[in-house]
mmCIF file with all atom_site columns, C-alpha atoms in Angstrom:
data_model
loop_
_atom_site.group_PDB
_atom_site.id
_atom_site.type_symbol
_atom_site.label_atom_id
_atom_site.label_alt_id
_atom_site.label_comp_id
_atom_site.label_asym_id
_atom_site.label_entity_id
_atom_site.label_seq_id
_atom_site.pdbx_PDB_ins_code
_atom_site.Cartn_x
_atom_site.Cartn_y
_atom_site.Cartn_z
_atom_site.occupancy
_atom_site.B_iso_or_equiv
_atom_site.pdbx_formal_charge
_atom_site.auth_seq_id
_atom_site.auth_comp_id
_atom_site.auth_asym_id
_atom_site.auth_atom_id
_atom_site.pdbx_PDB_model_num
ATOM 1   C CA . GLN A 1 1   ? 28.996  -1.048 10.416  1.00 38.00 ? 2   GLN A CA 1
ATOM 2   C CA . VAL A 1 2   ? 27.627  -3.749 12.701  1.00 37.00 ? 3   VAL A CA 1
ATOM 3   C CA . LEU A 1 3   ? 27.851  -1.405 15.680  1.00 41.00 ? 4   LEU A CA 1
ATOM 4   C CA . SER A 1 4   ? 26.069  1.397  13.833  1.00 40.00 ? 5   SER A CA 1
ATOM 5   C CA . LEU A 1 5   ? 23.352  -0.996 12.610  1.00 38.00 ? 6   LEU A CA 1
ATOM 6   C CA . ALA A 1 6   ? 22.823  -2.275 16.153  1.00 41.00 ? 7   ALA A CA 1
ATOM 7   C CA . PHE A 1 7   ? 22.734  1.281  17.489  1.00 43.00 ? 8   PHE A CA 1
ATOM 8   C CA . ALA A 1 8   ? 20.243  2.436  14.848  1.00 41.00 ? 9   ALA A CA 1
ATOM 9   C CA . ARG A 1 9   ? 18.019  -0.525 15.595  1.00 43.00 ? 10  ARG A CA 1
ATOM 10  C CA . PHE A 1 10  ? 17.956  0.089  19.344  1.00 41.00 ? 11  PHE A CA 1
ATOM 11  C CA . SER A 1 11  ? 18.384  3.886  19.508  1.00 42.00 ? 12  SER A CA 1
ATOM 12  C CA . SER A 1 12  ? 14.750  4.486  20.338  1.00 40.00 ? 13  SER A CA 1
ATOM 13  C CA . HIS A 1 13  ? 14.827  2.126  23.282  1.00 41.00 ? 14  HIS A CA 1
ATOM 14  C CA . GLN A 1 14  ? 16.450  4.022  26.149  1.00 47.00 ? 15  GLN A CA 1
ATOM 15  C CA . ALA A 1 15  ? 16.467  0.997  28.475  1.00 44.00 ? 16  ALA A CA 1
ATOM 16  C CA . VAL A 1 16  ? 18.410  -1.092 25.962  1.00 45.00 ? 17  VAL A CA 1
ATOM 17  C CA . VAL A 1 17  ? 20.859  1.735  25.364  1.00 46.00 ? 18  VAL A CA 1
ATOM 18  C CA . ALA A 1 18  ? 21.344  2.226  29.114  1.00 51.00 ? 19  ALA A CA 1
ATOM 19  C CA . SER A 1 19  ? 21.961  -1.508 29.518  1.00 49.00 ? 20  SER A CA 1
ATOM 20  C CA . MET A 1 20  ? 24.544  -1.452 26.739  1.00 48.00 ? 21  MET A CA 1
ATOM 21  C CA . VAL A 1 21  ? 26.337  1.496  28.338  1.00 49.00 ? 22  VAL A CA 1
ATOM 22  C CA . ALA A 1 22  ? 26.386  -0.292 31.720  1.00 50.00 ? 23  ALA A CA 1
ATOM 23  C CA . PHE A 1 23  ? 27.603  -3.500 30.083  1.00 46.00 ? 24  PHE A CA 1
ATOM 24  C CA . GLY A 1 24  ? 30.322  -1.619 28.238  1.00 47.00 ? 25  GLY A CA 1
ATOM 25  C CA . LYS A 1 25  ? 31.535  0.011  31.449  1.00 50.00 ? 26  LYS A CA 1
ATOM 26  C CA . LEU A 1 26  ? 31.387  -3.283 33.355  1.00 48.00 ? 27  LEU A CA 1
ATOM 27  C CA . MET A 1 27  ? 33.421  -5.055 30.692  1.00 46.00 ? 28  MET A CA 1
ATOM 28  C CA . GLY A 1 28  ? 35.941  -2.227 30.513  1.00 48.00 ? 29  GLY A CA 1
ATOM 29  C CA . LEU A 1 29  ? 34.825  -1.294 27.022  1.00 47.00 ? 30  LEU A CA 1
ATOM 30  C CA . SER A 1 30  ? 34.871  2.434  27.517  1.00 46.00 ? 31  SER A CA 1
ATOM 31  C CA . LEU A 1 31  ? 34.761  3.012  23.740  1.00 43.00 ? 32  LEU A CA 1
ATOM 32  C CA . LEU A 1 32  ? 31.504  1.069  23.525  1.00 43.00 ? 33  LEU A CA 1
ATOM 33  C CA . ALA A 1 33  ? 30.192  2.805  26.632  1.00 43.00 ? 34  ALA A CA 1
ATOM 34  C CA . CYS A 1 34  ? 30.866  6.274  25.284  1.00 44.00 ? 35  CYS A CA 1
ATOM 35  C CA . ALA A 1 35  ? 29.557  5.393  21.830  1.00 46.00 ? 36  ALA A CA 1
ATOM 36  C CA . PHE A 1 36  ? 26.202  4.457  23.322  1.00 47.00 ? 37  PHE A CA 1
ATOM 37  C CA . SER A 1 37  ? 26.137  7.280  25.868  1.00 46.00 ? 38  SER A CA 1
ATOM 38  C CA . MET A 1 38  ? 23.086  9.476  25.475  1.00 44.00 ? 39  MET A CA 1
ATOM 39  C CA . ASP A 1 39  ? 24.006  11.861 28.281  1.00 44.00 ? 40  ASP A CA 1
ATOM 40  C CA . ALA A 1 40  ? 26.542  14.015 26.410  1.00 45.00 ? 41  ALA A CA 1
ATOM 41  C CA . GLU A 1 41  ? 26.332  15.588 22.987  1.00 49.00 ? 42  GLU A CA 1
ATOM 42  C CA . LEU A 1 42  ? 29.777  14.232 22.115  1.00 53.00 ? 43  LEU A CA 1
ATOM 43  C CA . CYS A 1 43  ? 31.817  11.656 23.969  1.00 56.00 ? 44  CYS A CA 1
ATOM 44  C CA . GLU A 1 44  ? 34.252  13.401 26.268  1.00 57.00 ? 45  GLU A CA 1
ATOM 45  C CA . SER A 1 45  ? 36.163  10.341 27.453  1.00 58.00 ? 46  SER A CA 1
ATOM 46  C CA . PRO A 1 46  ? 39.857  10.226 26.445  1.00 56.00 ? 47  PRO A CA 1
ATOM 47  C CA . ASP A 1 47  ? 39.131  6.810  24.906  1.00 57.00 ? 48  ASP A CA 1
ATOM 48  C CA . CYS A 1 48  ? 36.673  8.357  22.479  1.00 57.00 ? 49  CYS A CA 1
ATOM 49  C CA . GLU A 1 49  ? 39.057  10.340 20.300  1.00 56.00 ? 50  GLU A CA 1
ATOM 50  C CA . ASP A 1 50  ? 38.142  8.111  17.373  1.00 57.00 ? 51  ASP A CA 1
ATOM 51  C CA . GLY A 1 51  ? 36.187  10.061 14.725  1.00 58.00 ? 52  GLY A CA 1
ATOM 52  C CA . ALA A 1 52  ? 33.968  7.027  14.115  1.00 58.00 ? 53  ALA A CA 1
ATOM 53  C CA . VAL A 1 53  ? 32.528  7.348  17.617  1.00 58.00 ? 54  VAL A CA 1
ATOM 54  C CA . HIS A 1 54  ? 31.643  11.000 17.034  1.00 58.00 ? 55  HIS A CA 1
ATOM 55  C CA . LEU A 1 55  ? 30.106  10.101 13.677  1.00 62.00 ? 56  LEU A CA 1
ATOM 56  C CA . LEU A 1 56  ? 28.080  7.347  15.370  1.00 65.00 ? 57  LEU A CA 1
ATOM 57  C CA . GLN A 1 57  ? 26.792  9.809  17.965  1.00 64.00 ? 58  GLN A CA 1
ATOM 58  C CA . ARG A 1 58  ? 25.839  12.358 15.297  1.00 66.00 ? 59  ARG A CA 1
ATOM 59  C CA . SER A 1 59  ? 24.118  9.644  13.241  1.00 69.00 ? 60  SER A CA 1
ATOM 60  C CA . ALA A 1 60  ? 22.164  8.563  16.306  1.00 70.00 ? 61  ALA A CA 1
ATOM 61  C CA . GLY A 1 61  ? 20.953  12.139 16.784  1.00 70.00 ? 62  GLY A CA 1
ATOM 62  C CA . VAL A 1 62  ? 19.830  12.327 13.158  1.00 69.00 ? 63  VAL A CA 1
ATOM 63  C CA . LEU A 1 63  ? 17.999  8.992  13.439  1.00 73.00 ? 64  LEU A CA 1
ATOM 64  C CA . MET A 1 64  ? 16.194  10.107 16.583  1.00 76.00 ? 65  MET A CA 1
ATOM 65  C CA . ALA A 1 65  ? 15.181  13.392 14.920  1.00 76.00 ? 66  ALA A CA 1
ATOM 66  C CA . GLU A 1 66  ? 13.891  11.500 11.863  1.00 78.00 ? 67  GLU A CA 1
ATOM 67  C CA . GLU A 1 67  ? 11.846  9.168  14.101  1.00 78.00 ? 68  GLU A CA 1
ATOM 68  C CA . LYS A 1 68  ? 10.253  12.133 15.855  1.00 80.00 ? 69  LYS A CA 1
ATOM 69  C CA . ALA A 1 69  ? 9.505   13.868 12.534  1.00 78.00 ? 70  ALA A CA 1
ATOM 70  C CA . ALA A 1 70  ? 7.922   10.706 11.093  1.00 72.00 ? 71  ALA A CA 1
ATOM 71  C CA . ALA A 1 71  ? 5.790   10.248 14.211  1.00 71.00 ? 72  ALA A CA 1
ATOM 72  C CA . ALA A 1 72  ? 4.615   13.867 13.956  1.00 76.00 ? 73  ALA A CA 1
ATOM 73  C CA . VAL A 1 73  ? 3.700   13.428 10.278  1.00 71.00 ? 74  VAL A CA 1
ATOM 74  C CA . LYS A 1 74  ? 1.747   10.253 11.032  1.00 66.00 ? 75  LYS A CA 1
ATOM 75  C CA . ALA A 1 75  ? -0.082  11.889 13.933  1.00 66.00 ? 76  ALA A CA 1
ATOM 76  C CA . ARG A 1 76  ? -0.974  14.932 11.837  1.00 70.00 ? 77  ARG A CA 1
ATOM 77  C CA . PHE A 1 77  ? -2.184  12.727 8.954   1.00 60.00 ? 78  PHE A CA 1
ATOM 78  C CA . LEU A 1 78  ? -4.388  10.641 11.213  1.00 56.00 ? 79  LEU A CA 1
ATOM 79  C CA . ALA A 1 79  ? -5.821  13.752 12.888  1.00 60.00 ? 80  ALA A CA 1
ATOM 80  C CA . GLU A 1 80  ? -6.637  15.327 9.514   1.00 62.00 ? 81  GLU A CA 1
ATOM 81  C CA . LEU A 1 81  ? -8.111  12.065 8.303   1.00 48.00 ? 82  LEU A CA 1
ATOM 82  C CA . GLU A 1 82  ? -10.329 11.722 11.351  1.00 53.00 ? 83  GLU A CA 1
ATOM 83  C CA . ALA A 1 83  ? -11.396 15.363 11.084  1.00 54.00 ? 84  ALA A CA 1
ATOM 84  C CA . SER A 1 84  ? -12.395 14.960 7.447   1.00 51.00 ? 85  SER A CA 1
ATOM 85  C CA . ARG A 1 85  ? -14.346 11.719 8.094   1.00 47.00 ? 86  ARG A CA 1
ATOM 86  C CA . ARG A 1 86  ? -13.879 10.791 4.465   1.00 60.00 ? 87  ARG A CA 1
ATOM 87  C CA . CYS A 1 87  ? -13.982 7.044  5.067   1.00 76.00 ? 88  CYS A CA 1
ATOM 88  C CA . ASP A 1 88  ? -17.747 6.702  5.361   1.00 76.00 ? 89  ASP A CA 1
ATOM 89  C CA . ASP A 1 89  ? -17.614 5.872  9.065   1.00 85.00 ? 90  ASP A CA 1
ATOM 90  C CA . GLY A 1 90  ? -21.035 5.957  10.586  1.00 88.00 ? 91  GLY A CA 1
ATOM 91  C CA . PRO A 1 91  ? -23.599 4.936  13.164  1.00 92.00 ? 92  PRO A CA 1
ATOM 92  C CA . GLY A 1 92  ? -24.698 1.329  13.361  1.00 94.00 ? 93  GLY A CA 1
ATOM 93  C CA . ASP A 1 93  ? -22.996 -1.835 12.157  1.00 95.00 ? 94  ASP A CA 1
ATOM 94  C CA . LEU A 1 94  ? -21.999 -1.085 8.552   1.00 93.00 ? 95  LEU A CA 1
ATOM 95  C CA . ARG A 1 95  ? -19.745 -4.124 8.104   1.00 93.00 ? 96  ARG A CA 1
ATOM 96  C CA . GLY A 1 96  ? -22.399 -6.092 6.210   1.00 92.00 ? 97  GLY A CA 1
ATOM 97  C CA . GLU A 1 97  ? -23.373 -3.202 3.937   1.00 90.00 ? 98  GLU A CA 1
ATOM 98  C CA . SER A 1 98  ? -22.704 -3.798 0.245   1.00 89.00 ? 99  SER A CA 1
ATOM 99  C CA . CYS A 1 99  ? -19.167 -2.653 -0.695  1.00 91.00 ? 100 CYS A CA 1
ATOM 100 C CA . ALA A 1 100 ? -18.556 -0.984 2.686   1.00 92.00 ? 101 ALA A CA 1
ATOM 101 C CA . ALA A 1 101 ? -15.230 -2.797 3.036   1.00 92.00 ? 102 ALA A CA 1
ATOM 102 C CA . GLU A 1 102 ? -14.310 -1.741 -0.510  1.00 92.00 ? 103 GLU A CA 1
ATOM 103 C CA . ARG A 1 103 ? -14.993 1.925  0.331   1.00 90.00 ? 104 ARG A CA 1
ATOM 104 C CA . CYS A 1 104 ? -12.909 1.596  3.485   1.00 92.00 ? 105 CYS A CA 1
ATOM 105 C CA . LYS A 1 105 ? -9.987  0.131  1.524   1.00 91.00 ? 106 LYS A CA 1
ATOM 106 C CA . ARG A 1 106 ? -10.367 2.844  -1.133  1.00 89.00 ? 107 ARG A CA 1
ATOM 107 C CA . CYS A 1 107 ? -9.967  5.407  1.615   1.00 87.00 ? 108 CYS A CA 1
ATOM 108 C CA . LEU A 1 108 ? -7.129  3.912  3.676   1.00 88.00 ? 109 LEU A CA 1
ATOM 109 C CA . GLY A 1 109 ? -5.522  1.228  1.493   1.00 87.00 ? 110 GLY A CA 1
ATOM 110 C CA . SER A 1 110 ? -5.567  -2.530 1.126   1.00 90.00 ? 111 SER A CA 1
ATOM 111 C CA . GLY A 1 111 ? -4.857  -3.200 4.816   1.00 92.00 ? 112 GLY A CA 1
ATOM 112 C CA . ALA A 1 112 ? -7.803  -1.154 6.109   1.00 93.00 ? 113 ALA A CA 1
ATOM 113 C CA . GLU A 1 113 ? -10.710 -2.863 7.815   1.00 94.00 ? 114 GLU A CA 1
ATOM 114 C CA . LEU A 1 114 ? -14.084 -1.972 9.231   1.00 94.00 ? 115 LEU A CA 1
ATOM 115 C CA . SER A 1 115 ? -14.473 -2.180 12.978  1.00 95.00 ? 116 SER A CA 1
ATOM 116 C CA . TYR A 1 116 ? -17.770 -2.044 14.834  1.00 96.00 ? 117 TYR A CA 1
ATOM 117 C CA . ASP A 1 117 ? -17.902 -0.791 18.433  1.00 96.00 ? 118 ASP A CA 1
ATOM 118 C CA . THR A 1 118 ? -20.940 -2.270 20.179  1.00 96.00 ? 119 THR A CA 1
ATOM 119 C CA . ASN A 1 119 ? -20.710 0.223  23.067  1.00 96.00 ? 120 ASN A CA 1
ATOM 120 C CA . SER A 1 120 ? -21.013 3.291  20.850  1.00 96.00 ? 121 SER A CA 1
ATOM 121 C CA . ASP A 1 121 ? -22.977 1.520  18.068  1.00 96.00 ? 122 ASP A CA 1
ATOM 122 C CA . TYR A 1 122 ? -20.570 3.013  15.519  1.00 95.00 ? 123 TYR A CA 1
ATOM 123 C CA . THR A 1 123 ? -18.480 1.594  12.649  1.00 95.00 ? 124 THR A CA 1
ATOM 124 C CA . ASN A 1 124 ? -15.010 2.945  11.907  1.00 93.00 ? 125 ASN A CA 1
ATOM 125 C CA . CYS A 1 125 ? -12.633 2.324  9.020   1.00 93.00 ? 126 CYS A CA 1
ATOM 126 C CA . LEU A 1 126 ? -9.276  1.565  10.652  1.00 92.00 ? 127 LEU A CA 1
ATOM 127 C CA . TYR A 1 127 ? -5.892  1.945  9.011   1.00 90.00 ? 128 TYR A CA 1
ATOM 128 C CA . HIS A 1 128 ? -3.542  -1.046 8.949   1.00 91.00 ? 129 HIS A CA 1
ATOM 129 C CA . VAL A 1 129 ? -0.325  -1.506 6.994   1.00 91.00 ? 130 VAL A CA 1
ATOM 130 C CA . PRO A 1 130 ? -1.158  -2.202 3.329   1.00 89.00 ? 131 PRO A CA 1
ATOM 131 C CA . ILE A 1 131 ? -1.125  -5.826 2.236   1.00 91.00 ? 132 ILE A CA 1
ATOM 132 C CA . ARG A 1 132 ? 2.074   -6.608 0.365   1.00 89.00 ? 133 ARG A CA 1
ATOM 133 C CA . ASN A 1 133 ? 1.322   -7.082 -3.343  1.00 89.00 ? 134 ASN A CA 1
ATOM 134 C CA . GLY A 1 134 ? -2.352  -6.371 -2.580  1.00 87.00 ? 135 GLY A CA 1
ATOM 135 C CA . PRO A 1 135 ? -4.545  -4.268 -4.843  1.00 89.00 ? 136 PRO A CA 1
ATOM 136 C CA . SER A 1 136 ? -4.002  -0.523 -4.811  1.00 86.00 ? 137 SER A CA 1
ATOM 137 C CA . THR A 1 137 ? -7.257  0.522  -6.456  1.00 89.00 ? 138 THR A CA 1
ATOM 138 C CA . PHE A 1 138 ? -10.847 -0.120 -5.406  1.00 91.00 ? 139 PHE A CA 1
ATOM 139 C CA . CYS A 1 139 ? -14.389 0.786  -6.461  1.00 93.00 ? 140 CYS A CA 1
ATOM 140 C CA . GLY A 1 140 ? -13.635 0.406  -10.168 1.00 94.00 ? 141 GLY A CA 1
ATOM 141 C CA . GLU A 1 141 ? -10.702 2.783  -10.175 1.00 92.00 ? 142 GLU A CA 1
ATOM 142 C CA . ALA A 1 142 ? -7.671  2.001  -12.347 1.00 91.00 ? 143 ALA A CA 1
ATOM 143 C CA . PHE A 1 143 ? -4.266  3.330  -13.358 1.00 90.00 ? 144 PHE A CA 1
ATOM 144 C CA . GLY A 1 144 ? -3.259  3.447  -17.008 1.00 90.00 ? 145 GLY A CA 1
ATOM 145 C CA . PRO A 1 145 ? -3.510  5.371  -20.236 1.00 91.00 ? 146 PRO A CA 1
ATOM 146 C CA . SER A 1 146 ? -6.751  3.693  -21.295 1.00 93.00 ? 147 SER A CA 1
ATOM 147 C CA . ASP A 1 147 ? -10.083 5.135  -20.159 1.00 94.00 ? 148 ASP A CA 1
ATOM 148 C CA . LYS A 1 148 ? -11.871 2.518  -18.008 1.00 95.00 ? 149 LYS A CA 1
ATOM 149 C CA . SER A 1 149 ? -14.932 4.717  -17.423 1.00 94.00 ? 150 SER A CA 1
ATOM 150 C CA . GLY A 1 150 ? -16.881 2.683  -19.999 1.00 94.00 ? 151 GLY A CA 1
ATOM 151 C CA . ASP A 1 151 ? -15.768 -0.749 -18.790 1.00 95.00 ? 152 ASP A CA 1
ATOM 152 C CA . PHE A 1 152 ? -18.752 -2.702 -17.420 1.00 96.00 ? 153 PHE A CA 1
ATOM 153 C CA . ALA A 1 153 ? -16.878 -4.330 -14.505 1.00 96.00 ? 154 ALA A CA 1
ATOM 154 C CA . ASN A 1 154 ? -15.397 -0.997 -13.414 1.00 95.00 ? 155 ASN A CA 1
ATOM 155 C CA . ILE A 1 155 ? -18.794 0.736  -13.647 1.00 96.00 ? 156 ILE A CA 1
ATOM 156 C CA . ALA A 1 156 ? -20.410 -2.020 -11.564 1.00 95.00 ? 157 ALA A CA 1
ATOM 157 C CA . ALA A 1 157 ? -17.700 -1.756 -8.893  1.00 95.00 ? 158 ALA A CA 1
ATOM 158 C CA . CYS A 1 158 ? -18.074 2.045  -8.730  1.00 94.00 ? 159 CYS A CA 1
ATOM 159 C CA . LYS A 1 159 ? -21.878 1.790  -8.529  1.00 94.00 ? 160 LYS A CA 1
ATOM 160 C CA . CYS A 1 160 ? -21.570 -0.761 -5.739  1.00 92.00 ? 161 CYS A CA 1
ATOM 161 C CA . CYS A 1 161 ? -19.444 1.652  -3.698  1.00 90.00 ? 162 CYS A CA 1
ATOM 162 C CA . TYR A 1 162 ? -21.469 4.750  -4.565  1.00 89.00 ? 163 TYR A CA 1
ATOM 163 C CA . PRO A 1 163 ? -24.867 3.985  -6.124  1.00 91.00 ? 164 PRO A CA 1
ATOM 164 C CA . SER A 1 164 ? -25.137 7.478  -7.628  1.00 92.00 ? 165 SER A CA 1
ATOM 165 C CA . GLY A 1 165 ? -21.409 7.605  -8.505  1.00 91.00 ? 166 GLY A CA 1
ATOM 166 C CA . HIS A 1 166 ? -19.714 7.548  -11.872 1.00 94.00 ? 167 HIS A CA 1
ATOM 167 C CA . LEU A 1 167 ? -16.249 6.892  -13.287 1.00 96.00 ? 168 LEU A CA 1
ATOM 168 C CA . THR A 1 168 ? -14.148 9.732  -14.630 1.00 95.00 ? 169 THR A CA 1
ATOM 169 C CA . PHE A 1 169 ? -10.891 9.402  -16.558 1.00 95.00 ? 170 PHE A CA 1
ATOM 170 C CA . ASP A 1 170 ? -8.069  11.912 -16.244 1.00 92.00 ? 171 ASP A CA 1
ATOM 171 C CA . GLY A 1 171 ? -5.112  11.202 -18.536 1.00 91.00 ? 172 GLY A CA 1
ATOM 172 C CA . SER A 1 172 ? -2.906  13.735 -16.745 1.00 90.00 ? 173 SER A CA 1
ATOM 173 C CA . SER A 1 173 ? -3.353  12.167 -13.296 1.00 86.00 ? 174 SER A CA 1
ATOM 174 C CA . ALA A 1 174 ? -0.649  10.095 -11.608 1.00 85.00 ? 175 ALA A CA 1
ATOM 175 C CA . ASP A 1 175 ? 2.166   12.052 -13.280 1.00 83.00 ? 176 ASP A CA 1
ATOM 176 C CA . GLY A 1 176 ? 0.736   11.413 -16.725 1.00 87.00 ? 177 GLY A CA 1
ATOM 177 C CA . ILE A 1 177 ? 0.124   7.689  -16.303 1.00 89.00 ? 178 ILE A CA 1
ATOM 178 C CA . GLY A 1 178 ? -3.612  8.331  -16.300 1.00 90.00 ? 179 GLY A CA 1
ATOM 179 C CA . TYR A 1 179 ? -6.229  7.386  -13.737 1.00 92.00 ? 180 TYR A CA 1
ATOM 180 C CA . THR A 1 180 ? -9.888  6.388  -13.857 1.00 94.00 ? 181 THR A CA 1
ATOM 181 C CA . TYR A 1 181 ? -11.510 7.273  -10.543 1.00 89.00 ? 182 TYR A CA 1
ATOM 182 C CA . CYS A 1 182 ? -14.894 6.698  -8.965  1.00 91.00 ? 183 CYS A CA 1
ATOM 183 C CA . LYS A 1 183 ? -16.582 9.952  -8.047  1.00 87.00 ? 184 LYS A CA 1
ATOM 184 C CA . SER A 1 184 ? -19.531 9.949  -5.692  1.00 82.00 ? 185 SER A CA 1
ATOM 185 C CA . ASN A 1 185 ? -22.213 12.518 -6.447  1.00 77.00 ? 186 ASN A CA 1
#
């Protein structure tokens, strides 16, 4: 288990894997060397008859495929997001604009932040990992079975984000939990 955990942790780092293979060969640990070998589909050394080694190699292949798939999903998401420009990016320095940060976080989550590029005179909402235990709703939006569209604080937050916006409640949203969302007009 320790070996498989170490392999999974370092499988994406070819230099580390190559170093481990070289170390294994140098120390006479041919089982370790063949387990970390990335050159062959399955270990062909006579010392690698152990089924655990073959399982480790197959698991490594699955992990690498999952990493590539996740990277492709992230890249596609970011490309679609940039193409849609739904985060109210725009010309000029928008960081001081009322509720601009709130709109950015509504779009990309609690870790998002506004970034101003002085060279292009343009403000972008940039994705960052969400803040642990941070808020998940912004601009007056709320989860729950009760309609918050009439709540003064929620209305004020929605109006701050979108001056002509309004709150709408949908009891069937969020798999039936219910959701009050801020809709810009």
